[in-house]
GROMACS .gro file of C-alpha atoms in nm:
model
  325
    1MET     CA    1   7.246  -0.395   1.494
    2LEU     CA    2   7.057  -0.658   1.738
    3VAL     CA    3   6.687  -0.613   1.826
    4LEU     CA    4   6.424  -0.786   2.010
    5ALA     CA    5   6.140  -0.881   1.786
    6ALA     CA    6   5.799  -0.688   1.849
    7LEU     CA    7   5.622  -0.906   2.159
    8ALA     CA    8   5.288  -0.876   2.031
    9ALA     CA    9   5.349  -1.268   2.022
   10ILE     CA   10   5.312  -1.281   2.388
   11ALA     CA   11   5.004  -1.074   2.370
   12ALA     CA   12   4.816  -1.433   2.388
   13PRO     CA   13   4.405  -1.378   2.463
   14THR     CA   14   4.450  -1.312   2.829
   15THR     CA   15   4.450  -1.005   3.052
   16ASP     CA   16   4.757  -1.134   3.290
   17SER     CA   17   5.079  -1.022   3.280
   18PRO     CA   18   5.378  -1.250   3.226
   19GLY     CA   19   5.561  -1.103   3.509
   20GLU     CA   20   5.896  -0.934   3.602
   21ALA     CA   21   6.062  -1.302   3.594
   22PHE     CA   22   5.958  -1.348   3.207
   23PHE     CA   23   6.097  -1.004   3.101
   24GLY     CA   24   6.449  -1.086   3.295
   25ALA     CA   25   6.463  -1.446   3.092
   26LEU     CA   26   6.384  -1.265   2.793
   27ARG     CA   27   6.689  -1.009   2.850
   28SER     CA   28   6.899  -1.309   2.924
   29ALA     CA   29   6.805  -1.494   2.598
   30ASP     CA   30   6.841  -1.192   2.402
   31THR     CA   31   7.184  -1.118   2.571
   32ARG     CA   32   7.285  -1.455   2.442
   33LEU     CA   33   7.143  -1.430   2.101
   34ALA     CA   34   7.347  -1.073   2.043
   35THR     CA   35   7.660  -1.221   2.184
   36ILE     CA   36   7.652  -1.530   1.953
   37ALA     CA   37   7.542  -1.290   1.651
   38GLU     CA   38   7.787  -1.028   1.702
   39ARG     CA   39   8.085  -1.281   1.702
   40LEU     CA   40   7.941  -1.491   1.375
   41THR     CA   41   7.895  -1.122   1.200
   42THR     CA   42   8.222  -0.962   1.256
   43ALA     CA   43   8.437  -1.263   1.245
   44ASN     CA   44   8.275  -1.311   0.885
   45VAL     CA   45   8.247  -0.947   0.755
   46GLU     CA   46   8.480  -1.015   0.491
   47LEU     CA   47   8.260  -1.317   0.342
   48CYS     CA   48   7.950  -1.019   0.335
   49ASP     CA   49   7.863  -0.787   0.072
   50GLN     CA   50   7.653  -0.584   0.273
   51ARG     CA   51   7.779  -0.449   0.633
   52GLN     CA   52   7.668  -0.257   0.911
   53PRO     CA   53   7.821  -0.091   1.234
   54ALA     CA   54   7.816  -0.357   1.513
   55LEU     CA   55   7.789  -0.129   1.843
   56GLY     CA   56   7.746  -0.465   2.106
   57MET     CA   57   7.381  -0.372   2.247
   58VAL     CA   58   7.040  -0.451   2.178
   59LEU     CA   59   6.774  -0.164   2.144
   60HIS     CA   60   6.408  -0.217   2.216
   61SER     CA   61   6.089   0.043   2.277
   62LEU     CA   62   5.810   0.029   2.515
   63ARG     CA   63   5.570   0.035   2.246
   64GLN     CA   64   5.694  -0.287   2.167
   65TYR     CA   65   5.522  -0.464   2.485
   66ARG     CA   66   5.154  -0.468   2.566
   67GLU     CA   67   5.019  -0.150   2.741
   68ALA     CA   68   4.888  -0.368   3.023
   69ASP     CA   69   5.236  -0.511   3.087
   70TRP     CA   70   5.407  -0.171   3.094
   71PRO     CA   71   5.418  -0.147   3.500
   72ALA     CA   72   5.625  -0.481   3.503
   73VAL     CA   73   5.836  -0.401   3.184
   74LYS     CA   74   5.919  -0.035   3.353
   75ARG     CA   75   6.035  -0.226   3.655
   76VAL     CA   76   6.260  -0.434   3.476
   77PHE     CA   77   6.370  -0.233   3.177
   78GLY     CA   78   6.372   0.103   3.332
   79PHE     CA   79   6.217   0.276   2.998
   80GLY     CA   80   6.274   0.665   3.109
   81MET     CA   81   6.258   0.744   2.796
   82PRO     CA   82   6.061   0.522   2.467
   83VAL     CA   83   6.359   0.371   2.333
   84ALA     CA   84   6.637   0.226   2.571
   85VAL     CA   85   6.921  -0.026   2.567
   86GLU     CA   86   6.759  -0.382   2.657
   87ALA     CA   87   7.131  -0.576   2.667
   88VAL     CA   88   7.468  -0.534   2.634
   89VAL     CA   89   7.739  -0.753   2.498
   90LYS     CA   90   8.043  -0.821   2.700
   91ASP     CA   91   8.372  -0.644   2.548
   92GLY     CA   92   8.135  -0.489   2.264
   93ALA     CA   93   8.163  -0.130   2.148
   94ALA     CA   94   7.881  -0.023   2.397
   95GLU     CA   95   8.035  -0.192   2.727
   96ARG     CA   96   8.352  -0.033   2.617
   97ALA     CA   97   8.209   0.305   2.592
   98GLY     CA   98   8.028   0.224   2.956
   99VAL     CA   99   7.668   0.211   2.823
  100ALA     CA  100   7.451  -0.052   3.028
  101PRO     CA  101   7.146  -0.195   3.018
  102ASN     CA  102   6.834   0.024   3.090
  103ASP     CA  103   7.040   0.330   2.957
  104ALA     CA  104   6.774   0.524   2.767
  105ILE     CA  105   6.821   0.689   2.391
  106VAL     CA  106   6.814   1.057   2.363
  107ALA     CA  107   6.968   1.105   2.026
  108ILE     CA  108   7.186   0.918   1.784
  109GLY     CA  109   7.457   1.166   1.631
  110ASP     CA  110   7.263   1.512   1.574
  111GLN     CA  111   6.910   1.289   1.561
  112ALA     CA  112   6.702   1.324   1.863
  113LEU     CA  113   6.458   1.060   1.942
  114PRO     CA  114   6.119   1.110   2.114
  115THR     CA  115   6.155   1.158   2.501
  116SER     CA  116   5.829   1.083   2.603
  117VAL     CA  117   5.565   0.833   2.499
  118ALA     CA  118   5.315   1.059   2.430
  119ASP     CA  119   5.545   1.188   2.162
  120SER     CA  120   5.649   0.862   2.028
  121ALA     CA  121   5.505   0.645   1.744
  122LYS     CA  122   5.160   0.461   1.775
  123ALA     CA  123   5.306   0.176   1.586
  124ALA     CA  124   5.480  -0.093   1.788
  125SER     CA  125   5.821  -0.083   1.651
  126THR     CA  126   5.869   0.250   1.465
  127ASP     CA  127   6.056   0.412   1.722
  128ARG     CA  128   6.351   0.113   1.777
  129ASP     CA  129   6.344   0.109   1.414
  130ARG     CA  130   6.425   0.443   1.336
  131ALA     CA  131   6.693   0.430   1.606
  132LEU     CA  132   6.834   0.136   1.430
  133ALA     CA  133   6.815   0.264   1.089
  134LEU     CA  134   7.037   0.578   1.207
  135ILE     CA  135   7.294   0.333   1.348
  136ASP     CA  136   7.281   0.123   1.028
  137ALA     CA  137   7.345   0.425   0.807
  138ALA     CA  138   7.630   0.546   1.019
  139PRO     CA  139   7.998   0.461   0.883
  140ILE     CA  140   8.114   0.109   0.991
  141ASP     CA  141   8.473   0.253   1.054
  142GLN     CA  142   8.402   0.546   1.236
  143PRO     CA  143   8.321   0.655   1.598
  144LEU     CA  144   7.949   0.714   1.652
  145ALA     CA  145   7.808   0.961   1.891
  146ILE     CA  146   7.507   0.865   2.098
  147THR     CA  147   7.332   1.050   2.381
  148PHE     CA  148   7.214   0.825   2.674
  149ASP     CA  149   6.986   0.909   2.991
  150ARG     CA  150   7.055   0.711   3.293
  151ASN     CA  151   6.809   0.826   3.588
  152GLY     CA  152   6.774   1.163   3.458
  153VAL     CA  153   7.135   1.249   3.415
  154THR     CA  154   7.222   1.277   3.034
  155ASP     CA  155   7.580   1.157   2.873
  156ARG     CA  156   7.691   1.170   2.510
  157ARG     CA  157   7.917   0.841   2.471
  158THR     CA  158   8.119   0.779   2.180
  159LEU     CA  159   8.119   0.457   2.027
  160MET     CA  160   8.379   0.294   1.806
  161PRO     CA  161   8.202   0.009   1.622
  162ARG     CA  162   8.336  -0.303   1.428
  163ALA     CA  163   8.233  -0.368   1.048
  164ALA     CA  164   7.995  -0.676   1.053
  165CYS     CA  165   7.764  -0.864   0.832
  166ARG     CA  166   7.446  -0.680   0.773
  167SER     CA  167   7.157  -0.843   0.949
  168ARG     CA  168   6.918  -0.803   1.252
  169PHE     CA  169   6.853  -1.085   1.483
  170GLU     CA  170   6.562  -1.166   1.700
  171ILE     CA  171   6.395  -1.364   1.912
  172VAL     CA  172   6.020  -1.442   1.855
  173ILE     CA  173   5.817  -1.573   2.132
  174GLY     CA  174   5.549  -1.828   2.039
  175ASN     CA  175   5.773  -1.985   1.719
  176GLY     CA  176   5.889  -2.301   1.905
  177TYR     CA  177   6.189  -2.431   1.717
  178ASP     CA  178   6.130  -2.232   1.440
  179ALA     CA  179   6.399  -2.015   1.241
  180GLN     CA  180   6.446  -1.827   0.926
  181ALA     CA  181   6.608  -1.558   0.749
  182ASP     CA  182   6.449  -1.313   0.482
  183GLY     CA  183   6.779  -1.142   0.363
  184ALA     CA  184   6.789  -0.862   0.623
  185ASN     CA  185   6.655  -1.017   0.957
  186VAL     CA  186   6.742  -1.398   1.132
  187GLN     CA  187   6.441  -1.518   1.343
  188LEU     CA  188   6.483  -1.760   1.613
  189GLY     CA  189   6.201  -1.931   1.824
  190GLU     CA  190   6.218  -1.906   2.191
  191LYS     CA  191   6.259  -2.295   2.241
  192PHE     CA  192   6.612  -2.279   2.134
  193PHE     CA  193   6.725  -2.125   2.437
  194GLU     CA  194   6.547  -2.370   2.666
  195GLY     CA  195   6.818  -2.628   2.698
  196MET     CA  196   7.033  -2.542   2.430
  197THR     CA  197   7.412  -2.447   2.449
  198ASP     CA  198   7.547  -2.139   2.328
  199GLU     CA  199   7.771  -2.358   2.061
  200GLU     CA  200   7.418  -2.529   1.981
  201ILE     CA  201   7.216  -2.185   1.919
  202ALA     CA  202   7.511  -2.088   1.706
  203VAL     CA  203   7.469  -2.367   1.479
  204VAL     CA  204   7.119  -2.262   1.408
  205VAL     CA  205   7.200  -1.875   1.386
  206SER     CA  206   7.486  -1.937   1.153
  207HIS     CA  207   7.273  -2.130   0.921
  208GLU     CA  208   7.009  -1.858   0.904
  209LEU     CA  209   7.271  -1.609   0.862
  210ALA     CA  210   7.442  -1.804   0.565
  211HIS     CA  211   7.099  -1.761   0.375
  212ASN     CA  212   7.148  -1.414   0.413
  213ILE     CA  213   7.491  -1.397   0.288
  214LEU     CA  214   7.421  -1.598   0.014
  215ARG     CA  215   7.102  -1.386  -0.095
  216HIS     CA  216   6.872  -1.670  -0.098
  217ARG     CA  217   6.532  -1.515  -0.055
  218ALA     CA  218   6.599  -1.309  -0.344
  219ARG     CA  219   6.738  -1.550  -0.563
  220LEU     CA  220   6.426  -1.774  -0.473
  221ASP     CA  221   6.224  -1.463  -0.534
  222ALA     CA  222   6.407  -1.424  -0.888
  223ALA     CA  223   6.342  -1.768  -0.962
  224GLY     CA  224   5.965  -1.764  -0.884
  225VAL     CA  225   5.981  -2.038  -0.608
  226SER     CA  226   5.642  -2.042  -0.402
  227ARG     CA  227   5.638  -2.086  -0.025
  228GLY     CA  228   5.412  -2.262   0.205
  229LEU     CA  229   5.218  -2.548   0.080
  230ALA     CA  230   5.338  -2.513  -0.274
  231GLY     CA  231   5.697  -2.487  -0.171
  232GLU     CA  232   5.686  -2.818  -0.054
  233PHE     CA  233   5.655  -2.992  -0.407
  234GLY     CA  234   5.825  -3.008  -0.725
  235ARG     CA  235   6.096  -2.768  -0.874
  236ASN     CA  236   5.966  -2.516  -0.562
  237ALA     CA  237   6.101  -2.796  -0.306
  238ARG     CA  238   6.392  -2.867  -0.524
  239LEU     CA  239   6.511  -2.519  -0.539
  240ILE     CA  240   6.454  -2.429  -0.138
  241ARG     CA  241   6.639  -2.763  -0.040
  242GLU     CA  242   6.935  -2.670  -0.270
  243THR     CA  243   6.956  -2.346  -0.064
  244GLU     CA  244   6.901  -2.534   0.240
  245ASP     CA  245   7.207  -2.729   0.157
  246GLN     CA  246   7.407  -2.467   0.077
  247ALA     CA  247   7.352  -2.280   0.394
  248ASP     CA  248   7.412  -2.590   0.587
  249LEU     CA  249   7.774  -2.626   0.403
  250LEU     CA  250   7.827  -2.219   0.452
  251SER     CA  251   7.749  -2.236   0.834
  252VAL     CA  252   8.067  -2.477   0.886
  253TYR     CA  253   8.286  -2.229   0.772
  254LEU     CA  254   8.115  -1.915   0.934
  255LEU     CA  255   8.138  -2.116   1.264
  256ALA     CA  256   8.493  -2.211   1.186
  257ASN     CA  257   8.581  -1.824   1.134
  258ALA     CA  258   8.439  -1.725   1.448
  259GLY     CA  259   8.615  -1.972   1.673
  260TYR     CA  260   8.352  -2.228   1.687
  261ASP     CA  261   8.414  -2.593   1.654
  262PRO     CA  262   8.329  -2.664   1.284
  263TRP     CA  263   8.227  -3.010   1.411
  264ALA     CA  264   7.954  -2.841   1.611
  265PRO     CA  265   7.658  -2.888   1.352
  266GLY     CA  266   7.727  -3.261   1.295
  267ARG     CA  267   7.690  -3.314   1.702
  268PHE     CA  268   7.394  -3.058   1.682
  269TRP     CA  269   7.213  -3.263   1.411
  270ARG     CA  270   7.284  -3.609   1.587
  271LYS     CA  271   7.165  -3.478   1.900
  272TRP     CA  272   6.876  -3.241   1.819
  273GLY     CA  273   6.735  -3.333   1.497
  274GLY     CA  274   6.513  -3.658   1.642
  275LYS     CA  275   6.411  -3.470   1.911
  276ILE     CA  276   6.261  -3.125   1.817
  277GLY     CA  277   6.010  -3.211   1.542
  278LEU     CA  278   5.910  -3.160   1.210
  279GLU     CA  279   5.851  -2.785   1.245
  280GLY     CA  280   6.033  -2.475   1.113
  281ILE     CA  281   6.387  -2.584   0.980
  282PHE     CA  282   6.297  -2.946   1.020
  283ARG     CA  283   6.080  -3.018   0.747
  284SER     CA  284   6.160  -3.302   0.556
  285ARG     CA  285   6.061  -3.218   0.220
  286THR     CA  286   6.260  -2.909   0.169
  287HIS     CA  287   6.522  -2.970   0.413
  288SER     CA  288   6.775  -3.328   0.391
  289SER     CA  289   6.741  -3.552   0.693
  290ALA     CA  290   6.922  -3.512   0.999
  291LYS     CA  291   7.163  -3.745   0.951
  292SER     CA  292   7.204  -3.657   0.593
  293ARG     CA  293   7.266  -3.299   0.726
  294ALA     CA  294   7.537  -3.420   0.990
  295ARG     CA  295   7.742  -3.630   0.752
  296ALA     CA  296   7.749  -3.324   0.491
  297MET     CA  297   7.853  -3.103   0.738
  298ASP     CA  298   8.116  -3.332   0.899
  299ALA     CA  299   8.261  -3.393   0.540
  300VAL     CA  300   8.318  -2.991   0.535
  301ALA     CA  301   8.436  -2.995   0.898
  302ALA     CA  302   8.700  -3.271   0.785
  303THR     CA  303   8.861  -2.999   0.548
  304ILE     CA  304   8.913  -2.725   0.789
  305SER     CA  305   9.254  -2.755   0.948
  306PRO     CA  306   9.353  -2.523   1.251
  307GLN     CA  307   9.606  -2.429   1.059
  308LEU     CA  308   9.415  -2.257   0.792
  309PRO     CA  309   9.422  -1.871   0.769
  310ARG     CA  310   9.101  -1.707   0.866
  311PRO     CA  311   8.837  -1.614   0.730
  312ILE     CA  312   8.799  -1.888   0.512
  313ILE     CA  313   8.615  -1.820   0.210
  314PRO     CA  314   8.438  -2.070   0.065
  315PRO     CA  315   8.371  -2.107  -0.331
  316LEU     CA  316   7.999  -2.099  -0.216
  317ILE     CA  317   8.015  -1.710  -0.172
  318ALA     CA  318   8.140  -1.664  -0.561
  319GLY     CA  319   7.780  -1.834  -0.643
  320ARG     CA  320   7.540  -1.576  -0.444
  321TYR     CA  321   7.481  -1.345  -0.756
  322LYS     CA  322   7.403  -1.652  -0.963
  323PRO     CA  323   7.051  -1.734  -1.041
  324LEU     CA  324   6.867  -2.055  -0.898
  325ASN     CA  325   6.733  -2.274  -1.180
   0.00000   0.00000   0.00000
């Protein structure tokens, strides 16, 4: 399931609301991310040992937003109830079932959700996370009944999911060009959505998804690898860089399986590598240079013929349970 990151990040030390235009732009960016992520996760499900149902909608909760922003948030997103649909992916299960943005969630299966803010959890993401957990626990190959409320009218709809790789995708406001994956989540800073094409964003998303598919976070932890400043040196840096190189290579296959141009990563790094700066996924000690990354990914792209059956499952997948050393 695809979600919006907790918006505590926009709660800068100011009393000014970012306004309705900001929240509208945020919805647009979340829709783009959700569409790209569903395309990648469903096309590559055979490469993933952990799966979830893809319903083609982004959920959020009112308490994710500062209470001071609630008037603007409600004007943009509705929020007749604490949990609602922020965005819908074109041709996804939700759209096919007639779900629309701003529909509130009343129940998932026979599990009711809070119907008023007074009844909802005080923690910012608890209501949304409970809804997502119920969806993630549902079978990936069976219809899922969800009860929605639209302008006071309650309607129970049946959504037919598609099987997808298990990961949640978030935009984190204030993270700039940073991107990361922790085994269960993929987070992108908001700047990727300012001037990049969907194909270019897909290059970044596929790299982070590759980390989750290859279980890199768990394998680095098992190897005792330190992060932060200590991760920039010695064995720590070497192993982190190994996982980054693996994610680069696998991402080319993930893109090709999803119908993107496998040469897109090389173009991305030649275009953006020198412009974005040394932050997040662009740090030099734990990542190869932009030119090196482009060359390595071009070499993989050159082996991918349009005639090869999809999905292509590269040898890297067989190594995801092997210790890093």
